[in-house]
Short mmCIF file of C-alpha atoms in Angstrom, two decimals:
data_model
loop_
_atom_site.label_atom_id
_atom_site.label_comp_id
_atom_site.label_asym_id
_atom_site.label_seq_id
_atom_site.Cartn_x
_atom_site.Cartn_y
_atom_site.Cartn_z
CA MET G 1 127.49 116.27 57.46
CA SER G 2 130.70 116.40 55.72
CA PHE G 3 134.28 115.49 56.54
CA ASP G 4 137.19 117.64 55.53
CA ASP G 5 139.56 114.69 55.17
CA VAL G 6 136.88 112.92 52.83
CA LEU G 7 136.77 116.15 50.62
CA GLN G 8 140.49 116.59 50.74
CA ARG G 9 140.97 112.94 49.60
CA GLY G 10 138.56 113.43 46.75
CA GLU G 11 140.76 116.40 45.62
CA ASP G 12 144.28 114.67 46.08
CA GLU G 13 143.56 111.16 44.95
CA LEU G 14 141.52 111.94 41.68
CA LEU G 15 140.53 115.54 41.03
CA SER G 16 144.35 116.71 41.28
CA THR G 17 145.61 113.83 39.26
CA ARG G 18 145.05 115.61 35.84
CA PRO G 19 145.59 119.37 35.01
CA ARG G 20 142.07 120.02 35.36
CA HIS G 21 142.51 123.66 36.55
CA SER G 22 144.32 124.69 33.30
CA LEU G 23 142.61 126.58 30.53
CA SER G 24 144.12 124.16 27.94
CA TRP G 25 142.49 121.12 29.71
CA ILE G 26 139.22 123.01 29.97
CA LEU G 27 139.17 123.81 26.27
CA ALA G 28 140.20 120.09 25.41
CA SER G 29 137.66 118.75 27.75
CA GLN G 30 134.69 120.86 26.41
CA PHE G 31 135.66 119.66 22.81
CA THR G 32 135.83 116.19 23.85
CA ALA G 33 132.34 116.24 25.60
CA SER G 34 130.90 118.31 22.65
CA THR G 35 132.29 116.15 19.87
CA VAL G 36 131.09 112.92 21.54
CA THR G 37 127.73 114.52 22.03
CA ALA G 38 127.41 115.67 18.49
CA PHE G 39 128.25 112.14 17.28
CA SER G 40 125.74 110.60 19.59
CA LYS G 41 123.04 113.06 18.57
CA LEU G 42 123.77 112.31 14.86
CA ILE G 43 123.23 108.51 15.45
CA LEU G 44 120.22 109.25 17.39
CA THR G 45 118.83 111.69 14.88
CA ALA G 46 119.51 109.38 11.86
CA PHE G 47 118.42 106.04 13.24
CA TYR G 48 116.10 106.38 16.10
CA ASN G 49 113.05 108.12 17.45
CA VAL G 50 113.67 109.93 20.77
CA GLU G 51 110.95 110.82 23.23
CA LEU G 52 112.15 113.18 25.86
CA LYS G 53 109.74 113.53 28.75
CA GLY G 54 110.01 115.87 31.82
CA LEU G 55 112.79 118.09 30.42
CA ASN G 56 111.02 120.92 32.45
CA HIS G 57 111.82 119.13 35.50
CA LEU G 58 115.49 119.03 34.83
CA ASP G 59 115.35 122.74 33.70
CA ASN G 60 113.61 123.65 36.98
CA ALA G 61 116.01 121.71 38.96
CA PHE G 62 119.05 123.49 37.61
CA GLN G 63 117.68 126.89 37.91
CA TYR G 64 116.64 125.95 41.77
CA ALA G 65 120.22 124.66 42.37
CA LYS G 66 121.63 127.74 40.75
CA ASP G 67 119.57 130.09 42.95
CA ASN G 68 120.42 128.04 46.17
CA ASN G 69 124.12 127.42 45.61
CA ARG G 70 123.53 123.73 45.31
CA ALA G 71 124.80 120.95 43.03
CA ILE G 72 122.86 118.73 40.90
CA LEU G 73 122.85 114.75 41.37
CA THR G 74 121.17 112.94 38.64
CA ILE G 75 120.54 109.14 38.94
CA ALA G 76 119.27 106.63 36.17
CA ASN G 77 118.96 103.10 35.38
CA HIS G 78 121.70 101.35 33.59
CA MET G 79 120.50 99.40 30.45
CA SER G 80 123.58 99.43 28.11
CA THR G 81 126.96 100.31 27.46
CA CYS G 82 125.80 103.35 25.39
CA ASP G 83 123.62 104.87 28.07
CA ASP G 84 126.52 107.32 28.58
CA PRO G 85 126.80 109.57 26.38
CA MET G 86 123.48 108.62 24.52
CA LEU G 87 121.41 109.65 27.47
CA PHE G 88 122.75 113.12 27.54
CA ALA G 89 122.52 113.63 23.69
CA CYS G 90 118.97 113.51 24.05
CA LEU G 91 119.22 116.73 26.14
CA PRO G 92 119.09 120.13 24.21
CA TRP G 93 122.51 121.73 23.32
CA ARG G 94 122.11 124.37 25.90
CA TYR G 95 123.37 121.79 28.46
CA PHE G 96 126.70 121.78 26.93
CA PHE G 97 127.31 125.42 26.14
CA ASN G 98 128.56 126.29 29.60
CA TYR G 99 131.39 124.20 30.70
CA ASP G 100 130.30 124.16 34.14
CA ASP G 101 126.95 122.56 33.16
CA ILE G 102 128.50 119.58 31.67
CA ARG G 103 127.92 116.48 33.81
CA TRP G 104 130.61 114.61 35.80
CA GLY G 105 130.23 110.79 35.69
CA LEU G 106 131.62 107.55 36.95
CA ALA G 107 132.95 104.48 34.91
CA ALA G 108 134.46 101.26 35.51
CA SER G 109 138.17 101.45 35.97
CA ASN G 110 138.75 98.11 34.49
CA VAL G 111 136.86 98.89 31.38
CA CYS G 112 137.49 102.51 30.68
CA PHE G 113 140.88 103.27 32.33
CA THR G 114 143.04 100.37 31.46
CA ASN G 115 145.74 102.51 29.38
CA LYS G 116 147.06 105.97 28.98
CA ILE G 117 144.99 106.81 25.87
CA SER G 118 141.65 105.66 27.16
CA SER G 119 142.20 107.08 30.67
CA ALA G 120 143.04 110.55 29.05
CA PHE G 121 139.98 110.45 26.87
CA PHE G 122 137.44 109.62 29.48
CA SER G 123 139.19 111.94 31.72
CA LEU G 124 138.58 114.70 29.23
CA GLY G 125 134.96 113.46 29.09
CA ARG G 126 134.66 114.42 32.84
CA ILE G 127 134.59 110.90 33.78
CA LEU G 128 136.06 109.58 37.03
CA PRO G 129 137.25 105.84 37.40
CA CYS G 130 135.29 103.62 39.91
CA GLU G 131 136.73 100.50 41.20
CA ARG G 132 134.33 97.57 41.49
CA PHE G 133 134.42 94.06 42.95
CA GLY G 134 135.54 94.49 46.55
CA ARG G 135 136.53 98.18 46.69
CA GLY G 136 133.25 99.36 48.18
CA PRO G 137 131.82 102.59 48.70
CA PHE G 138 134.66 104.31 50.48
CA GLN G 139 136.98 104.91 47.58
CA PRO G 140 138.56 107.87 45.81
CA SER G 141 135.82 108.21 43.06
CA ILE G 142 132.95 108.75 45.66
CA ASP G 143 134.94 110.94 47.75
CA ALA G 144 135.51 113.07 44.65
CA CYS G 145 131.91 113.10 43.70
CA ILE G 146 131.18 114.40 47.24
CA ARG G 147 133.82 117.20 46.70
CA LEU G 148 132.36 118.13 43.37
CA LEU G 149 128.89 118.17 44.83
CA SER G 150 130.09 120.51 47.70
CA PRO G 151 130.14 124.13 46.68
CA ASP G 152 133.48 125.68 47.12
CA ASN G 153 132.35 128.57 49.17
CA SER G 154 130.95 125.95 51.79
CA LEU G 155 134.43 124.64 52.47
CA ASN G 156 136.36 125.15 55.77
CA LEU G 157 138.80 127.80 54.59
CA GLN G 158 141.28 126.78 57.24
CA LYS G 159 141.44 123.22 55.85
CA PHE G 160 141.42 123.99 52.17
CA THR G 161 143.63 126.09 49.81
CA LEU G 162 141.60 127.60 47.03
CA PRO G 163 141.20 127.66 43.99
CA PRO G 164 140.46 123.94 44.00
CA PRO G 165 142.05 121.55 41.64
CA ILE G 166 139.00 122.16 39.11
CA LEU G 167 137.92 125.67 37.90
CA ARG G 168 134.16 126.12 38.20
CA ASN G 169 131.93 129.03 38.63
CA LYS G 170 129.11 127.25 40.34
CA PRO G 171 128.54 123.78 41.89
CA SER G 172 128.75 120.83 39.51
CA TRP G 173 126.39 118.42 38.15
CA VAL G 174 127.30 114.77 38.84
CA HIS G 175 125.28 111.89 37.20
CA ILE G 176 125.57 108.25 38.24
CA PHE G 177 124.06 104.80 37.35
CA PRO G 178 123.55 103.50 40.92
CA GLU G 179 123.34 99.82 39.88
CA GLY G 180 126.93 99.72 38.96
CA PHE G 181 126.45 97.31 36.01
CA VAL G 182 124.43 97.04 32.98
CA CYS G 183 121.31 95.11 33.48
CA GLN G 184 119.61 93.60 30.55
CA LEU G 185 117.04 90.89 31.44
CA LYS G 186 115.00 88.79 29.19
CA SER G 187 111.14 88.77 28.98
CA PRO G 188 109.14 89.08 31.16
CA HIS G 189 111.68 90.95 33.38
CA GLU G 190 112.82 93.26 30.72
CA ASN G 191 114.12 96.93 31.85
CA SER G 192 114.06 95.88 35.57
CA MET G 193 116.63 97.19 37.89
CA ARG G 194 119.27 95.71 40.14
CA TYR G 195 119.50 97.24 43.65
CA PHE G 196 121.17 100.63 44.20
CA ARG G 197 124.65 100.51 45.69
CA TRP G 198 125.47 102.25 48.82
CA GLY G 199 127.92 104.83 47.26
CA THR G 200 125.04 106.37 45.99
CA ALA G 201 123.72 107.14 49.42
CA ARG G 202 127.07 108.88 50.22
CA LEU G 203 126.40 111.42 47.60
CA VAL G 204 123.26 112.37 49.14
CA LEU G 205 124.29 112.36 52.77
CA GLU G 206 127.81 113.88 52.78
CA PRO G 207 128.30 116.82 50.54
CA THR G 208 128.63 119.92 52.51
CA ILE G 209 125.39 121.32 51.18
CA ALA G 210 122.51 118.84 49.97
CA PRO G 211 122.37 118.22 46.15
CA VAL G 212 119.23 118.63 44.26
CA VAL G 213 118.48 115.01 43.24
CA VAL G 214 116.72 114.15 40.15
CA PRO G 215 115.63 110.59 39.10
CA ILE G 216 115.54 109.62 35.43
CA PHE G 217 114.45 106.44 33.75
CA ALA G 218 115.44 105.37 30.22
CA ASP G 219 114.58 102.60 27.98
CA GLY G 220 115.51 101.86 24.39
CA PHE G 221 119.27 102.18 24.68
CA GLU G 222 119.23 98.43 25.32
CA LYS G 223 118.10 98.04 21.63
CA ILE G 224 120.79 100.32 20.24
CA ARG G 225 123.47 98.06 22.03
CA PRO G 226 121.98 94.72 23.10
CA GLU G 227 124.29 92.70 25.17
CA GLU G 228 124.36 89.53 22.94
CA ILE G 229 126.13 91.25 20.23
CA ASP G 230 129.60 90.06 19.22
CA MET G 231 131.88 92.86 20.49
CA LYS G 232 134.75 92.43 18.07
CA THR G 233 132.36 92.85 14.77
CA ASP G 234 129.33 94.54 15.84
CA TYR G 235 130.02 97.05 18.59
CA LEU G 236 130.05 100.14 16.30
CA THR G 237 127.09 99.03 14.15
CA PRO G 238 123.75 100.44 15.10
CA SER G 239 121.19 97.86 16.04
CA ASN G 240 117.41 97.80 15.89
CA ILE G 241 117.21 100.92 13.57
CA GLY G 242 114.07 102.66 13.93
CA SER G 243 113.46 101.94 17.66
CA THR G 244 112.04 104.47 20.07
CA ILE G 245 114.34 105.67 22.77
CA THR G 246 112.26 107.21 25.71
CA VAL G 247 113.90 109.27 28.48
CA ASN G 248 111.70 110.33 31.49
CA ILE G 249 113.01 112.86 33.87
CA GLY G 250 111.23 112.98 37.15
CA LYS G 251 110.53 116.03 39.49
CA ALA G 252 113.57 116.75 41.84
CA ILE G 253 113.08 114.80 45.10
CA ASP G 254 111.53 116.58 48.04
CA ASP G 255 114.07 118.64 49.90
CA ASN G 256 112.26 117.63 53.21
CA VAL G 257 112.96 114.01 52.46
CA ILE G 258 116.70 114.69 51.69
CA LYS G 259 116.83 116.76 54.97
CA SER G 260 115.45 113.87 56.85
CA PHE G 261 118.12 111.38 55.75
CA ARG G 262 120.79 113.98 56.31
CA ASP G 263 119.50 114.98 59.66
CA GLU G 264 119.67 111.15 60.47
CA TRP G 265 123.19 111.03 59.13
CA LYS G 266 124.23 114.01 61.21
CA ASN G 267 122.81 112.60 64.40
CA LEU G 268 125.02 109.26 63.64
CA CYS G 269 128.05 111.42 63.10
CA ASN G 270 127.67 113.19 66.41
CA LYS G 271 126.98 109.66 68.07
CA TYR G 272 129.94 107.85 66.54
CA PRO G 273 132.70 110.50 66.14
CA ASN G 274 136.32 109.47 65.00
CA LYS G 275 138.06 109.98 68.44
CA ASP G 276 141.42 109.85 66.63
CA ASN G 277 140.51 112.50 63.84
CA ASN G 278 137.51 114.57 63.85
CA ASP G 279 137.90 115.29 60.23
CA ASP G 280 137.23 111.91 58.98
CA LEU G 281 134.66 109.07 59.27
CA SER G 282 134.87 106.58 62.08
CA ASP G 283 134.95 103.01 61.43
CA GLU G 284 131.37 102.75 62.91
CA LEU G 285 130.21 105.35 60.23
CA LYS G 286 131.64 103.32 57.53
CA PHE G 287 130.65 99.60 58.84
CA GLY G 288 128.44 99.91 61.76
CA SER G 289 124.92 98.63 61.34
CA GLU G 290 123.05 102.08 62.05
CA ALA G 291 125.13 103.63 59.25
CA ARG G 292 124.68 100.78 56.83
CA ASP G 293 121.00 100.63 57.50
CA LEU G 294 120.59 104.42 56.59
CA ARG G 295 122.47 104.04 53.46
CA SER G 296 120.24 101.06 52.42
CA ARG G 297 117.16 102.90 53.09
CA VAL G 298 118.46 106.05 51.24
CA CYS G 299 119.22 103.76 48.17
CA ASP G 300 115.89 101.91 48.45
CA TYR G 301 113.98 105.32 48.51
CA LEU G 302 116.18 106.65 45.53
CA ARG G 303 115.47 103.33 43.51
CA GLU G 304 111.67 103.66 44.09
CA GLN G 305 111.80 107.08 42.66
CA VAL G 306 113.28 105.76 39.48
CA ALA G 307 111.03 102.71 39.41
CA GLN G 308 108.10 104.87 39.51
CA LEU G 309 109.25 106.65 36.26
CA ARG G 310 109.64 103.02 34.88
CA LEU G 311 105.84 102.55 35.28
CA GLN G 312 105.20 105.66 33.64
CA ASN G 313 107.08 104.49 30.67
CA GLY G 314 104.67 101.66 30.33
CA PHE G 315 106.16 98.93 32.01
CA LYS G 316 104.53 96.55 34.56
CA GLU G 317 105.46 96.13 38.21
CA GLU G 318 109.03 94.64 38.76
CA ASP G 319 109.35 91.32 40.37
CA PRO G 320 109.68 92.14 44.08
CA ARG G 321 113.04 89.94 44.23
CA PHE G 322 114.83 92.72 42.29
CA LYS G 323 114.65 95.29 45.12
CA ASP G 324 116.41 92.71 47.46
CA VAL G 325 120.22 93.25 47.92
CA ASN G 326 120.34 89.53 49.17
CA PHE G 327 118.73 88.23 46.00
CA TRP G 328 121.26 89.68 43.84
CA LYS G 329 124.15 88.44 45.88
CA ARG G 330 122.72 85.04 45.92
CA TYR G 331 121.93 85.07 42.18
CA THR G 332 125.31 86.24 41.23
CA LEU G 333 127.21 83.74 43.53
CA SER G 334 125.29 81.05 41.97
CA ARG G 335 125.74 82.33 38.52
CA GLY G 336 121.83 82.29 38.02
CA ASN G 337 121.19 78.99 39.36
CA SER G 338 119.41 80.06 42.38
CA ASP G 339 116.69 81.57 40.20
CA PRO G 340 116.70 80.11 36.59
CA ASP G 341 113.48 81.94 35.76
CA ILE G 342 115.54 85.10 35.63
CA GLN G 343 117.92 85.15 32.59
CA PHE G 344 120.21 88.04 31.31
CA VAL G 345 120.78 89.20 27.78
CA GLY G 346 124.29 88.27 27.42
CA LEU G 347 126.17 88.07 30.55
CA ASN G 348 125.67 89.14 34.26
CA TRP G 349 128.48 91.39 34.54
CA ALA G 350 128.53 91.37 38.43
CA ILE G 351 130.16 88.23 38.09
CA LYS G 352 133.80 89.26 38.65
CA GLU G 353 135.41 86.31 36.40
CA TYR G 354 133.61 87.44 33.29
CA GLN G 355 135.46 90.98 33.44
CA ARG G 356 139.18 91.70 32.49
CA HIS G 357 141.58 93.92 34.45
CA VAL G 358 139.73 93.42 37.71
CA LYS G 359 142.07 94.23 40.70
CA LEU G 360 141.87 92.07 43.86
CA TYR G 361 141.77 93.84 47.36
CA ASN G 362 142.50 92.67 50.82
CA ASP G 363 140.27 93.63 53.83
CA LYS G 364 142.20 96.96 54.17
CA GLY G 365 141.43 97.75 50.59
CA GLU G 366 145.00 97.43 49.46
CA VAL G 367 145.58 95.98 45.83
CA ILE G 368 146.89 92.47 46.01
CA GLY G 369 146.62 91.29 42.55
CA GLU G 370 144.44 91.19 39.44
CA GLY G 371 141.89 88.74 38.74
CA LYS G 372 141.62 86.57 35.64
CA SER G 373 138.68 86.49 33.14
CA GLU G 374 136.81 83.52 32.27
CA ARG G 375 134.43 85.39 29.80
CA PRO G 376 133.69 83.97 26.26
CA SER G 377 136.19 84.91 23.94
CA ASN G 378 133.81 86.93 21.64
CA LEU G 379 132.85 89.41 24.35
#
């Protein structure tokens, strides 16, 4: 079940902030995406061996989505700062010829949207700013993705003025890395994942029409960009030349499973309406135990689908601790002291003090300042 105010916020607070509806923006955006993809393909072809598995699953999902007026949501593990765009550079060029087919994605606002130049560049690359460290799943970037995943002709025409702030001829493709942070762990836990964050569940539950959800697991990008490199001197130098990059695309998740989750959500929406505004989420739907439990179960299920692809790539079963949200919170708060047998390559980026330009929020989600960085000077 969708809420008009959520969709409208996605338009007003993010999608309308750039001239995305203009032809000049579309041409510049497609040029940016194509140029970055071409450069990434050149790097992959020249220095690495790429193994792409399950491309037919993505082709089938795109065709099924097109035939049924549905958007595409892809989810993948996050191993490296080069996951995007390298992951998409592994796909055939046909995924970039049509502007409507180019994926939308999220990136950390404190990393990719810190000045006018980088903000314009990533915006042209169809990336939206996601704010971490306290903002939570109810923020403009998630609302915007819900709007992107909702076909234009499924909107309540009495509430929205068409055309929308983005021009498109069919529903969009949104890709996210649900862990929220790069996760590079040392042996024997390499290529394991963090828990999936709850904003992911919103993208399944809240679009006007259920998206087609496709899981992906990739490994090898952590070899291109290992976390222990010196960011000042080595960032643009390819590492571990000759390594194999494996991208494993799974089958689209069963529609019946998605429908079951969305039916639960609809029942909760009917049970806990916003008595002051029927067009928006109530506090119970945001913070209530039943809604939180549903979002947690959706994320657990999606994570398991990606984890199955990890096993197909030849890795052993993950340590069961990695599935537990409470483990990661405890581990991060203690800076690893709670479980010293688990060590990161480089830094655990979920520690707020290691990152620059981090905004601080109060309980109402209002910005109250900017955090200080304690990270090593060579990063």
